[in-house]
PDB file of C-alpha atoms and ligand atoms in Angstrom:
ATOM      1  CA  MET A 286      28.457  54.017   9.347  1.00 45.00           C
ATOM      2  CA  ARG A 287      26.819  55.406  12.492  1.00 48.00           C
ATOM      3  CA  ALA A 288      29.004  55.250  15.587  1.00 65.00           C
ATOM      4  CA  MET A 289      26.081  53.626  17.422  1.00 74.00           C
ATOM      5  CA  ASP A 290      26.374  50.426  15.424  1.00 92.00           C
ATOM      6  CA  GLU A 291      30.024  50.378  14.412  1.00 96.00           C
ATOM      7  CA  PHE A 292      30.489  47.168  16.406  1.00 98.00           C
ATOM      8  CA  ALA A 293      27.068  45.599  15.878  1.00 97.00           C
ATOM      9  CA  GLY A 294      27.451  41.830  15.621  1.00 97.00           C
ATOM     10  CA  LYS A 295      31.015  41.968  16.966  1.00 98.00           C
ATOM     11  CA  VAL A 296      32.251  40.314  20.134  1.00 98.00           C
ATOM     12  CA  ALA A 297      35.074  41.573  22.315  1.00 99.00           C
ATOM     13  CA  LEU A 298      37.092  40.145  25.181  1.00 99.00           C
ATOM     14  CA  VAL A 299      38.512  42.922  27.347  1.00 99.00           C
ATOM     15  CA  THR A 300      40.921  42.352  30.232  1.00 99.00           C
ATOM     16  CA  GLY A 301      40.927  44.947  32.994  1.00 98.00           C
ATOM     17  CA  ALA A 302      37.554  46.061  34.364  1.00 98.00           C
ATOM     18  CA  SER A 303      38.617  49.366  35.871  1.00 98.00           C
ATOM     19  CA  GLY A 304      40.189  52.483  34.380  1.00 98.00           C
ATOM     20  CA  ILE A 305      41.032  52.169  30.701  1.00 98.00           C
ATOM     21  CA  GLY A 306      39.735  48.591  30.343  1.00 98.00           C
ATOM     22  CA  ALA A 307      36.341  49.616  31.731  1.00 98.00           C
ATOM     23  CA  ALA A 308      36.171  52.644  29.424  1.00 98.00           C
ATOM     24  CA  ALA A 309      37.085  50.479  26.428  1.00 99.00           C
ATOM     25  CA  ALA A 310      34.534  47.811  27.350  1.00 98.00           C
ATOM     26  CA  LEU A 311      31.785  50.435  27.688  1.00 98.00           C
ATOM     27  CA  ARG A 312      32.847  52.186  24.450  1.00 98.00           C
ATOM     28  CA  LEU A 313      32.645  48.934  22.460  1.00 98.00           C
ATOM     29  CA  ALA A 314      29.393  47.800  24.080  1.00 98.00           C
ATOM     30  CA  ARG A 315      27.740  51.201  23.463  1.00 98.00           C
ATOM     31  CA  ALA A 316      28.648  50.803  19.792  1.00 98.00           C
ATOM     32  CA  GLY A 317      26.867  47.464  19.636  1.00 98.00           C
ATOM     33  CA  ALA A 318      29.489  44.866  20.601  1.00 98.00           C
ATOM     34  CA  GLY A 319      28.887  41.996  22.967  1.00 98.00           C
ATOM     35  CA  VAL A 320      31.658  42.303  25.566  1.00 98.00           C
ATOM     36  CA  LEU A 321      33.088  39.978  28.172  1.00 98.00           C
ATOM     37  CA  CYS A 322      35.347  41.899  30.530  1.00 98.00           C
ATOM     38  CA  CYS A 323      37.748  40.063  32.848  1.00 98.00           C
ATOM     39  CA  ASP A 324      39.468  41.180  36.005  1.00 98.00           C
ATOM     40  CA  ILE A 325      41.131  39.437  38.901  1.00 98.00           C
ATOM     41  CA  ASP A 326      39.335  41.921  41.169  1.00 98.00           C
ATOM     42  CA  ALA A 327      35.675  40.938  41.516  1.00 98.00           C
ATOM     43  CA  ALA A 328      34.801  44.402  42.870  1.00 98.00           C
ATOM     44  CA  ALA A 329      36.087  46.065  39.687  1.00 98.00           C
ATOM     45  CA  GLY A 330      33.974  43.676  37.638  1.00 98.00           C
ATOM     46  CA  GLY A 331      30.929  44.342  39.800  1.00 98.00           C
ATOM     47  CA  ALA A 332      31.246  48.117  39.437  1.00 98.00           C
ATOM     48  CA  LEU A 333      31.609  47.820  35.668  1.00 98.00           C
ATOM     49  CA  ALA A 334      28.614  45.488  35.443  1.00 98.00           C
ATOM     50  CA  GLN A 335      26.537  48.131  37.239  1.00 98.00           C
ATOM     51  CA  ALA A 336      27.758  50.888  34.917  1.00 98.00           C
ATOM     52  CA  ALA A 337      26.948  48.659  31.942  1.00 98.00           C
ATOM     53  CA  ALA A 338      23.311  48.001  32.852  1.00 97.00           C
ATOM     54  CA  GLY A 339      21.291  47.578  29.664  1.00 97.00           C
ATOM     55  CA  LEU A 340      24.344  46.851  27.522  1.00 98.00           C
ATOM     56  CA  ARG A 341      25.508  43.473  26.239  1.00 98.00           C
ATOM     57  CA  LEU A 342      28.435  43.452  28.663  1.00 98.00           C
ATOM     58  CA  VAL A 343      29.215  40.742  31.175  1.00 98.00           C
ATOM     59  CA  THR A 344      32.082  40.575  33.640  1.00 98.00           C
ATOM     60  CA  ARG A 345      34.014  37.615  34.922  1.00 98.00           C
ATOM     61  CA  GLN A 346      36.667  37.069  37.570  1.00 98.00           C
ATOM     62  CA  VAL A 347      39.827  35.927  35.796  1.00 98.00           C
ATOM     63  CA  ASP A 348      43.526  36.007  36.576  1.00 99.00           C
ATOM     64  CA  VAL A 349      45.138  36.615  33.175  1.00 98.00           C
ATOM     65  CA  THR A 350      48.200  34.628  34.258  1.00 99.00           C
ATOM     66  CA  ALA A 351      46.092  31.478  34.842  1.00 98.00           C
ATOM     67  CA  GLU A 352      45.856  29.759  31.482  1.00 98.00           C
ATOM     68  CA  ALA A 353      42.813  27.627  32.302  1.00 98.00           C
ATOM     69  CA  GLU A 354      40.917  30.732  33.486  1.00 98.00           C
ATOM     70  CA  VAL A 355      41.813  32.653  30.329  1.00 99.00           C
ATOM     71  CA  GLN A 356      40.827  29.719  28.149  1.00 98.00           C
ATOM     72  CA  ALA A 357      37.478  29.454  29.947  1.00 98.00           C
ATOM     73  CA  ALA A 358      36.892  33.207  29.610  1.00 98.00           C
ATOM     74  CA  VAL A 359      37.510  33.117  25.864  1.00 98.00           C
ATOM     75  CA  ALA A 360      35.096  30.188  25.550  1.00 98.00           C
ATOM     76  CA  ALA A 361      32.521  31.998  27.694  1.00 98.00           C
ATOM     77  CA  ALA A 362      32.690  35.111  25.486  1.00 98.00           C
ATOM     78  CA  ALA A 363      32.129  33.013  22.391  1.00 98.00           C
ATOM     79  CA  GLN A 364      29.326  31.089  24.072  1.00 98.00           C
ATOM     80  CA  ALA A 365      27.573  34.224  25.315  1.00 98.00           C
ATOM     81  CA  PHE A 366      27.788  36.223  22.109  1.00 98.00           C
ATOM     82  CA  GLY A 367      28.451  33.716  19.288  1.00 98.00           C
ATOM     83  CA  GLY A 368      32.154  34.138  18.479  1.00 98.00           C
ATOM     84  CA  LEU A 369      35.090  36.468  19.046  1.00 98.00           C
ATOM     85  CA  ASP A 370      36.372  39.381  16.928  1.00 98.00           C
ATOM     86  CA  ILE A 371      38.286  41.718  19.240  1.00 99.00           C
ATOM     87  CA  ILE A 372      40.653  41.371  22.172  1.00 99.00           C
ATOM     88  CA  VAL A 373      41.644  44.391  24.262  1.00 99.00           C
ATOM     89  CA  ASN A 374      44.388  43.680  26.801  1.00 99.00           C
ATOM     90  CA  ALA A 375      44.257  46.330  29.529  1.00 99.00           C
ATOM     91  CA  ALA A 376      44.876  44.239  32.671  1.00 99.00           C
ATOM     92  CA  ALA A 377      48.195  45.148  34.217  1.00 98.00           C
ATOM     93  CA  ILE A 378      50.049  45.798  37.441  1.00 98.00           C
ATOM     94  CA  HIS A 379      52.481  48.598  38.169  1.00 98.00           C
ATOM     95  CA  PRO A 380      55.181  47.708  40.663  1.00 98.00           C
ATOM     96  CA  PHE A 381      57.627  50.459  41.595  1.00 97.00           C
ATOM     97  CA  GLY A 382      61.332  50.238  42.284  1.00 97.00           C
ATOM     98  CA  THR A 383      64.758  50.196  40.733  1.00 98.00           C
ATOM     99  CA  VAL A 384      65.944  46.826  39.502  1.00 98.00           C
ATOM    100  CA  GLU A 385      68.007  46.576  42.694  1.00 98.00           C
ATOM    101  CA  HIS A 386      64.884  47.033  44.809  1.00 97.00           C
ATOM    102  CA  THR A 387      62.566  44.766  42.801  1.00 98.00           C
ATOM    103  CA  ASP A 388      62.597  41.212  44.078  1.00 98.00           C
ATOM    104  CA  ALA A 389      62.522  38.346  41.592  1.00 98.00           C
ATOM    105  CA  ALA A 390      58.932  37.376  42.366  1.00 98.00           C
ATOM    106  CA  THR A 391      57.678  40.941  41.792  1.00 98.00           C
ATOM    107  CA  PHE A 392      59.589  41.205  38.525  1.00 98.00           C
ATOM    108  CA  ALA A 393      58.261  37.836  37.350  1.00 98.00           C
ATOM    109  CA  ARG A 394      54.667  38.675  38.314  1.00 98.00           C
ATOM    110  CA  CYS A 395      54.865  41.963  36.422  1.00 98.00           C
ATOM    111  CA  MET A 396      56.041  40.215  33.273  1.00 98.00           C
ATOM    112  CA  ALA A 397      53.479  37.417  33.734  1.00 99.00           C
ATOM    113  CA  VAL A 398      50.515  39.805  34.032  1.00 99.00           C
ATOM    114  CA  ASN A 399      51.555  42.609  31.681  1.00 98.00           C
ATOM    115  CA  VAL A 400      53.100  40.476  28.916  1.00 99.00           C
ATOM    116  CA  GLY A 401      52.144  36.849  29.581  1.00 99.00           C
ATOM    117  CA  GLY A 402      48.475  37.794  29.967  1.00 99.00           C
ATOM    118  CA  ILE A 403      48.490  39.217  26.442  1.00 99.00           C
ATOM    119  CA  ALA A 404      50.082  36.051  25.093  1.00 98.00           C
ATOM    120  CA  LEU A 405      47.467  33.894  26.832  1.00 99.00           C
ATOM    121  CA  THR A 406      44.409  35.791  25.593  1.00 99.00           C
ATOM    122  CA  ALA A 407      45.931  35.670  22.115  1.00 98.00           C
ATOM    123  CA  ARG A 408      46.845  31.991  22.342  1.00 98.00           C
ATOM    124  CA  HIS A 409      43.248  31.054  23.106  1.00 98.00           C
ATOM    125  CA  GLY A 410      41.503  33.869  21.264  1.00 98.00           C
ATOM    126  CA  ILE A 411      43.285  33.771  17.902  1.00 98.00           C
ATOM    127  CA  PRO A 412      41.662  30.518  16.713  1.00 98.00           C
ATOM    128  CA  LEU A 413      38.257  32.137  17.261  1.00 98.00           C
ATOM    129  CA  LEU A 414      39.277  35.361  15.502  1.00 98.00           C
ATOM    130  CA  ARG A 415      40.618  33.309  12.598  1.00 98.00           C
ATOM    131  CA  ALA A 416      37.323  31.409  12.423  1.00 98.00           C
ATOM    132  CA  ARG A 417      35.537  34.754  11.871  1.00 98.00           C
ATOM    133  CA  GLY A 418      37.872  35.628   8.965  1.00 98.00           C
ATOM    134  CA  GLY A 419      40.004  37.995  11.037  1.00 98.00           C
ATOM    135  CA  GLY A 420      39.854  40.408  13.927  1.00 98.00           C
ATOM    136  CA  ALA A 421      41.751  42.942  15.954  1.00 99.00           C
ATOM    137  CA  ILE A 422      43.870  42.846  19.091  1.00 99.00           C
ATOM    138  CA  VAL A 423      44.733  46.025  20.973  1.00 99.00           C
ATOM    139  CA  ASN A 424      47.400  45.837  23.671  1.00 99.00           C
ATOM    140  CA  LEU A 425      47.853  48.507  26.321  1.00 99.00           C
ATOM    141  CA  ALA A 426      51.521  49.425  26.463  1.00 98.00           C
ATOM    142  CA  SER A 427      52.720  52.769  27.901  1.00 98.00           C
ATOM    143  CA  VAL A 428      54.908  55.767  27.272  1.00 98.00           C
ATOM    144  CA  GLN A 429      57.164  53.978  29.776  1.00 97.00           C
ATOM    145  CA  GLY A 430      57.962  51.446  27.041  1.00 98.00           C
ATOM    146  CA  HIS A 431      59.453  54.294  24.987  1.00 97.00           C
ATOM    147  CA  ALA A 432      61.160  56.415  27.641  1.00 96.00           C
ATOM    148  CA  CYS A 433      60.686  56.139  31.365  1.00 94.00           C
ATOM    149  CA  GLN A 434      60.897  57.803  34.728  1.00 92.00           C
ATOM    150  CA  GLN A 435      63.071  56.503  37.538  1.00 95.00           C
ATOM    151  CA  GLY A 436      61.992  53.671  39.812  1.00 96.00           C
ATOM    152  CA  VAL A 437      59.770  51.716  37.419  1.00 97.00           C
ATOM    153  CA  ALA A 438      62.239  49.081  36.163  1.00 98.00           C
ATOM    154  CA  ALA A 439      59.956  46.039  35.981  1.00 98.00           C
ATOM    155  CA  TYR A 440      56.989  48.000  34.610  1.00 98.00           C
ATOM    156  CA  ALA A 441      59.086  49.715  31.925  1.00 98.00           C
ATOM    157  CA  ALA A 442      60.603  46.373  30.911  1.00 98.00           C
ATOM    158  CA  SER A 443      57.133  44.856  30.624  1.00 98.00           C
ATOM    159  CA  LYS A 444      55.869  47.706  28.441  1.00 98.00           C
ATOM    160  CA  GLY A 445      58.886  47.481  26.113  1.00 98.00           C
ATOM    161  CA  ALA A 446      58.032  43.802  25.831  1.00 98.00           C
ATOM    162  CA  VAL A 447      54.419  44.674  24.965  1.00 99.00           C
ATOM    163  CA  HIS A 448      55.696  46.736  22.024  1.00 98.00           C
ATOM    164  CA  ALA A 449      57.853  43.840  20.805  1.00 98.00           C
ATOM    165  CA  LEU A 450      55.141  41.224  21.348  1.00 99.00           C
ATOM    166  CA  THR A 451      52.656  43.399  19.464  1.00 99.00           C
ATOM    167  CA  ARG A 452      54.948  43.534  16.435  1.00 98.00           C
ATOM    168  CA  ALA A 453      55.612  39.776  16.592  1.00 98.00           C
ATOM    169  CA  MET A 454      51.905  38.925  16.827  1.00 98.00           C
ATOM    170  CA  ALA A 455      51.078  41.341  14.016  1.00 99.00           C
ATOM    171  CA  LEU A 456      53.550  39.669  11.686  1.00 98.00           C
ATOM    172  CA  ASP A 457      52.577  36.131  12.621  1.00 98.00           C
ATOM    173  CA  HIS A 458      48.835  36.682  12.173  1.00 98.00           C
ATOM    174  CA  ALA A 459      48.618  39.185   9.339  1.00 98.00           C
ATOM    175  CA  ARG A 460      47.818  36.361   6.953  1.00 98.00           C
ATOM    176  CA  ASP A 461      44.816  35.526   9.140  1.00 97.00           C
ATOM    177  CA  ASN A 462      43.619  39.128   8.747  1.00 98.00           C
ATOM    178  CA  ILE A 463      44.173  39.604  12.457  1.00 98.00           C
ATOM    179  CA  ARG A 464      45.514  43.085  13.146  1.00 99.00           C
ATOM    180  CA  VAL A 465      47.553  43.659  16.297  1.00 99.00           C
ATOM    181  CA  ASN A 466      48.415  47.121  17.569  1.00 99.00           C
ATOM    182  CA  SER A 467      49.393  48.737  20.828  1.00 99.00           C
ATOM    183  CA  VAL A 468      48.457  51.955  22.536  1.00 98.00           C
ATOM    184  CA  SER A 469      50.923  53.868  24.710  1.00 98.00           C
ATOM    185  CA  PRO A 470      49.206  56.321  27.029  1.00 98.00           C
ATOM    186  CA  GLY A 471      50.812  59.041  29.097  1.00 98.00           C
ATOM    187  CA  SER A 472      49.228  59.747  32.489  1.00 98.00           C
ATOM    188  CA  VAL A 473      45.538  58.832  32.511  1.00 98.00           C
ATOM    189  CA  ARG A 474      43.062  59.328  35.387  1.00 98.00           C
ATOM    190  CA  THR A 475      42.622  55.738  36.651  1.00 98.00           C
ATOM    191  CA  PRO A 476      43.186  53.770  39.867  1.00 96.00           C
ATOM    192  CA  MET A 477      46.674  52.900  38.542  1.00 96.00           C
ATOM    193  CA  LEU A 478      47.579  56.586  38.310  1.00 96.00           C
ATOM    194  CA  ALA A 479      46.225  57.115  41.819  1.00 95.00           C
ATOM    195  CA  LEU A 480      48.605  54.357  42.963  1.00 94.00           C
ATOM    196  CA  SER A 481      51.487  56.241  41.290  1.00 94.00           C
ATOM    197  CA  ALA A 482      50.432  59.435  43.036  1.00 94.00           C
ATOM    198  CA  ARG A 483      50.332  57.720  46.437  1.00 94.00           C
ATOM    199  CA  THR A 484      53.662  55.987  45.774  1.00 92.00           C
ATOM    200  CA  PHE A 485      55.482  59.206  44.955  1.00 90.00           C
ATOM    201  CA  ASP A 486      53.637  61.595  47.298  1.00 92.00           C
ATOM    202  CA  GLY A 487      52.544  59.385  50.190  1.00 91.00           C
ATOM    203  CA  ALA A 488      49.273  57.742  51.212  1.00 90.00           C
ATOM    204  CA  GLY A 489      47.675  61.039  52.219  1.00 91.00           C
ATOM    205  CA  ALA A 490      48.471  62.795  48.950  1.00 90.00           C
ATOM    206  CA  ASP A 491      45.948  65.248  47.512  1.00 94.00           C
ATOM    207  CA  LEU A 492      45.247  63.224  44.364  1.00 95.00           C
ATOM    208  CA  GLU A 493      43.932  66.113  42.294  1.00 95.00           C
ATOM    209  CA  ALA A 494      46.999  68.214  43.150  1.00 95.00           C
ATOM    210  CA  VAL A 495      49.336  65.377  42.150  1.00 95.00           C
ATOM    211  CA  PHE A 496      47.325  64.771  38.958  1.00 96.00           C
ATOM    212  CA  ARG A 497      47.704  68.491  38.131  1.00 97.00           C
ATOM    213  CA  ARG A 498      51.461  68.174  38.611  1.00 96.00           C
ATOM    214  CA  PHE A 499      51.592  65.027  36.435  1.00 96.00           C
ATOM    215  CA  GLY A 500      49.451  66.871  33.884  1.00 97.00           C
ATOM    216  CA  ALA A 501      51.805  69.855  33.830  1.00 96.00           C
ATOM    217  CA  ALA A 502      54.568  67.555  32.534  1.00 94.00           C
ATOM    218  CA  HIS A 503      52.460  66.843  29.443  1.00 96.00           C
ATOM    219  CA  PRO A 504      52.635  69.566  26.751  1.00 96.00           C
ATOM    220  CA  LEU A 505      48.813  69.687  26.610  1.00 97.00           C
ATOM    221  CA  GLY A 506      48.946  70.645  30.287  1.00 97.00           C
ATOM    222  CA  ARG A 507      46.706  67.951  31.728  1.00 98.00           C
ATOM    223  CA  ILE A 508      46.412  64.209  32.265  1.00 98.00           C
ATOM    224  CA  GLY A 509      44.236  62.146  29.929  1.00 98.00           C
ATOM    225  CA  GLU A 510      40.834  60.596  30.588  1.00 98.00           C
ATOM    226  CA  PRO A 511      40.139  56.858  30.153  1.00 98.00           C
ATOM    227  CA  GLU A 512      37.423  57.658  27.602  1.00 98.00           C
ATOM    228  CA  GLU A 513      40.010  59.413  25.410  1.00 98.00           C
ATOM    229  CA  VAL A 514      42.125  56.264  25.348  1.00 98.00           C
ATOM    230  CA  ALA A 515      39.013  54.149  24.723  1.00 98.00           C
ATOM    231  CA  GLU A 516      38.360  56.216  21.603  1.00 98.00           C
ATOM    232  CA  LEU A 517      41.759  55.253  20.161  1.00 98.00           C
ATOM    233  CA  ILE A 518      41.208  51.630  21.205  1.00 99.00           C
ATOM    234  CA  ALA A 519      37.860  51.636  19.386  1.00 98.00           C
ATOM    235  CA  PHE A 520      39.539  53.047  16.271  1.00 98.00           C
ATOM    236  CA  LEU A 521      42.172  50.287  16.337  1.00 98.00           C
ATOM    237  CA  ALA A 522      39.584  47.584  17.080  1.00 98.00           C
ATOM    238  CA  GLY A 523      37.296  48.455  14.191  1.00 98.00           C
ATOM    239  CA  PRO A 524      37.117  48.762  10.423  1.00 97.00           C
ATOM    240  CA  ARG A 525      38.289  52.395  10.304  1.00 97.00           C
ATOM    241  CA  SER A 526      41.843  51.113  10.933  1.00 98.00           C
ATOM    242  CA  ALA A 527      41.644  48.228   8.435  1.00 98.00           C
ATOM    243  CA  PHE A 528      45.190  48.831   7.055  1.00 98.00           C
ATOM    244  CA  VAL A 529      46.858  49.383  10.449  1.00 98.00           C
ATOM    245  CA  THR A 530      48.804  46.560  12.055  1.00 98.00           C
ATOM    246  CA  GLY A 531      52.046  46.164  14.002  1.00 98.00           C
ATOM    247  CA  ALA A 532      51.862  49.790  15.092  1.00 98.00           C
ATOM    248  CA  ASP A 533      52.117  51.579  18.408  1.00 98.00           C
ATOM    249  CA  TYR A 534      50.090  54.734  18.961  1.00 98.00           C
ATOM    250  CA  LEU A 535      51.203  57.262  21.562  1.00 98.00           C
ATOM    251  CA  ILE A 536      48.298  58.963  23.325  1.00 98.00           C
ATOM    252  CA  ASP A 537      50.203  61.134  25.746  1.00 98.00           C
ATOM    253  CA  GLY A 538      49.338  64.797  25.349  1.00 98.00           C
ATOM    254  CA  GLY A 539      52.698  65.306  23.624  1.00 97.00           C
ATOM    255  CA  LEU A 540      54.776  63.893  26.491  1.00 97.00           C
ATOM    256  CA  ASN A 541      57.090  61.819  24.305  1.00 96.00           C
ATOM    257  CA  ALA A 542      57.579  64.590  21.768  1.00 95.00           C
ATOM    258  CA  GLY A 543      59.791  66.505  24.188  1.00 91.00           C
ATOM    259  CA  ILE A 544      63.195  65.897  25.748  1.00 86.00           C
ATOM    260  CA  GLY A 545      62.312  67.375  29.125  1.00 77.00           C
ATOM    261  CA  VAL A 546      64.625  70.405  28.823  1.00 78.00           C
ATOM    262  CA  ARG A 547      63.168  73.888  29.334  1.00 72.00           C
TER     263      ARG A 547
HETATM  264  N1  NAD B 171      46.631  55.071  33.834  1.00 50.70           N
HETATM  265  C1  NAD B 171      47.745  55.419  33.241  1.00 50.70           C
HETATM  266  O1  NAD B 171      48.250  56.527  33.458  1.00 50.70           O
HETATM  267  C2  NAD B 171      48.398  54.494  32.251  1.00 50.70           C
HETATM  268  C3  NAD B 171      49.477  55.000  31.517  1.00 50.70           C
HETATM  269  C4  NAD B 171      50.092  54.181  30.585  1.00 50.70           C
HETATM  270  C5  NAD B 171      49.675  52.880  30.415  1.00 50.70           C
HETATM  271  N2  NAD B 171      48.630  52.405  31.148  1.00 50.70           N
HETATM  272  C6  NAD B 171      48.233  51.027  30.898  1.00 50.70           C
HETATM  273  O2  NAD B 171      46.849  50.977  30.593  1.00 50.70           O
HETATM  274  C7  NAD B 171      46.330  49.701  31.011  1.00 50.70           C
HETATM  275  C8  NAD B 171      45.124  49.934  31.908  1.00 50.70           C
HETATM  276  O3  NAD B 171      45.601  50.585  33.089  1.00 50.70           O
HETATM  277  P1  NAD B 171      44.659  51.418  34.052  1.00 50.70           P
HETATM  278  O4  NAD B 171      45.317  52.702  34.278  1.00 50.70           O
HETATM  279  O5  NAD B 171      43.265  51.337  33.580  1.00 50.70           O
HETATM  280  O6  NAD B 171      44.898  50.561  35.389  1.00 50.70           O
HETATM  281  P2  NAD B 171      43.878  49.988  36.475  1.00 50.70           P
HETATM  282  O7  NAD B 171      44.745  49.585  37.599  1.00 50.70           O
HETATM  283  O8  NAD B 171      42.782  50.932  36.697  1.00 50.70           O
HETATM  284  O9  NAD B 171      43.289  48.703  35.731  1.00 50.70           O
HETATM  285  C9  NAD B 171      44.043  47.534  35.561  1.00 50.70           C
HETATM  286  C10 NAD B 171      43.161  46.380  35.992  1.00 50.70           C
HETATM  287  O10 NAD B 171      43.897  45.169  35.762  1.00 50.70           O
HETATM  288  C11 NAD B 171      43.494  44.285  36.777  1.00 50.70           C
HETATM  289  N3  NAD B 171      44.470  43.201  36.950  1.00 50.70           N
HETATM  290  C12 NAD B 171      45.666  43.252  37.556  1.00 50.70           C
HETATM  291  N4  NAD B 171      46.226  42.046  37.544  1.00 50.70           N
HETATM  292  C13 NAD B 171      45.368  41.210  36.920  1.00 50.70           C
HETATM  293  C14 NAD B 171      45.391  39.834  36.615  1.00 50.70           C
HETATM  294  N5  NAD B 171      46.423  39.046  36.965  1.00 50.70           N
HETATM  295  N6  NAD B 171      44.340  39.305  35.961  1.00 50.70           N
HETATM  296  C15 NAD B 171      43.281  40.076  35.614  1.00 50.70           C
HETATM  297  N7  NAD B 171      43.198  41.386  35.888  1.00 50.70           N
HETATM  298  C16 NAD B 171      44.236  41.943  36.537  1.00 50.70           C
HETATM  299  C17 NAD B 171      43.372  45.141  38.031  1.00 50.70           C
HETATM  300  O11 NAD B 171      42.588  44.503  39.029  1.00 50.70           O
HETATM  301  C18 NAD B 171      42.763  46.399  37.476  1.00 50.70           C
HETATM  302  O12 NAD B 171      41.358  46.420  37.612  1.00 50.70           O
HETATM  303  C19 NAD B 171      47.485  48.978  31.679  1.00 50.70           C
HETATM  304  O13 NAD B 171      48.142  48.157  30.748  1.00 50.70           O
HETATM  305  C20 NAD B 171      48.401  50.106  32.083  1.00 50.70           C
HETATM  306  O14 NAD B 171      49.738  49.665  32.234  1.00 50.70           O
HETATM  307  C21 NAD B 171      47.988  53.178  32.073  1.00 50.70           C
END
């Protein structure tokens, strides 16, 4: 099968229109999928729509914690492209702080976006996937769901929950031929990583210098690119991974292979 038409006739809903979500949406659309990409940030959607000129990719402003908006987005994807086969959940927020310094509203919002958003796209998308005889869901987790740095309590909790939710969804929907897997990146060059850099090094931080330092912590000696993660997402979304479900794939330049002692 040529990579150009691996996803011909397939329809994907992607949440997150910047960074990894944008790269995944473009990767699937370039391989023939019709894609509806959602983001709460209209500017992120607008930039992706521009980058996607000529592709079957539309963007839509959606808050993944608002059930009616998610339901409408799922329906719009099916209406625009004739059904739904793939869901990629890449919308997320990354609050910083110890549990002592994370207020209840911040903690709840983090869980609502990073975990609840996945449940909502699945709740409304699964009936459409089932109607097509199966499909694939790819959830963005993180290395921080396996082992974490300091000061990311809510985010790490949410990513551990993404691993658990992925397994639960995989078991519940295996009989529908719906495969559910997660991807756990290390540091990847996106606006979220830039936020991390500014949080740890200050607003005026030299981003490339901080990214080099983050990269040096990864055995491969660099941070990842969104397109590299999109490649793994495409593998998990398509027929090449037909016997893979309930799994988490690290894509972290070897970060989690080490114990941090030199
Ligand atoms: N970049 C990294 O280093 C890295 C590492 C590990 C995991 N991840 C995960 O990868 C995924 C993609 O992250 P990214 O780096 O591309 O981040 P990003 O910040 O570039 O993209 C996330 C997008 O989600 C959107 N979003 C936030 N809240 C939303 C809501 N309520 N409804 C709809 N959209 C909302 C944001 O507006 C943003 O455009 C996330 O799950 C993130 O946790 C990223």
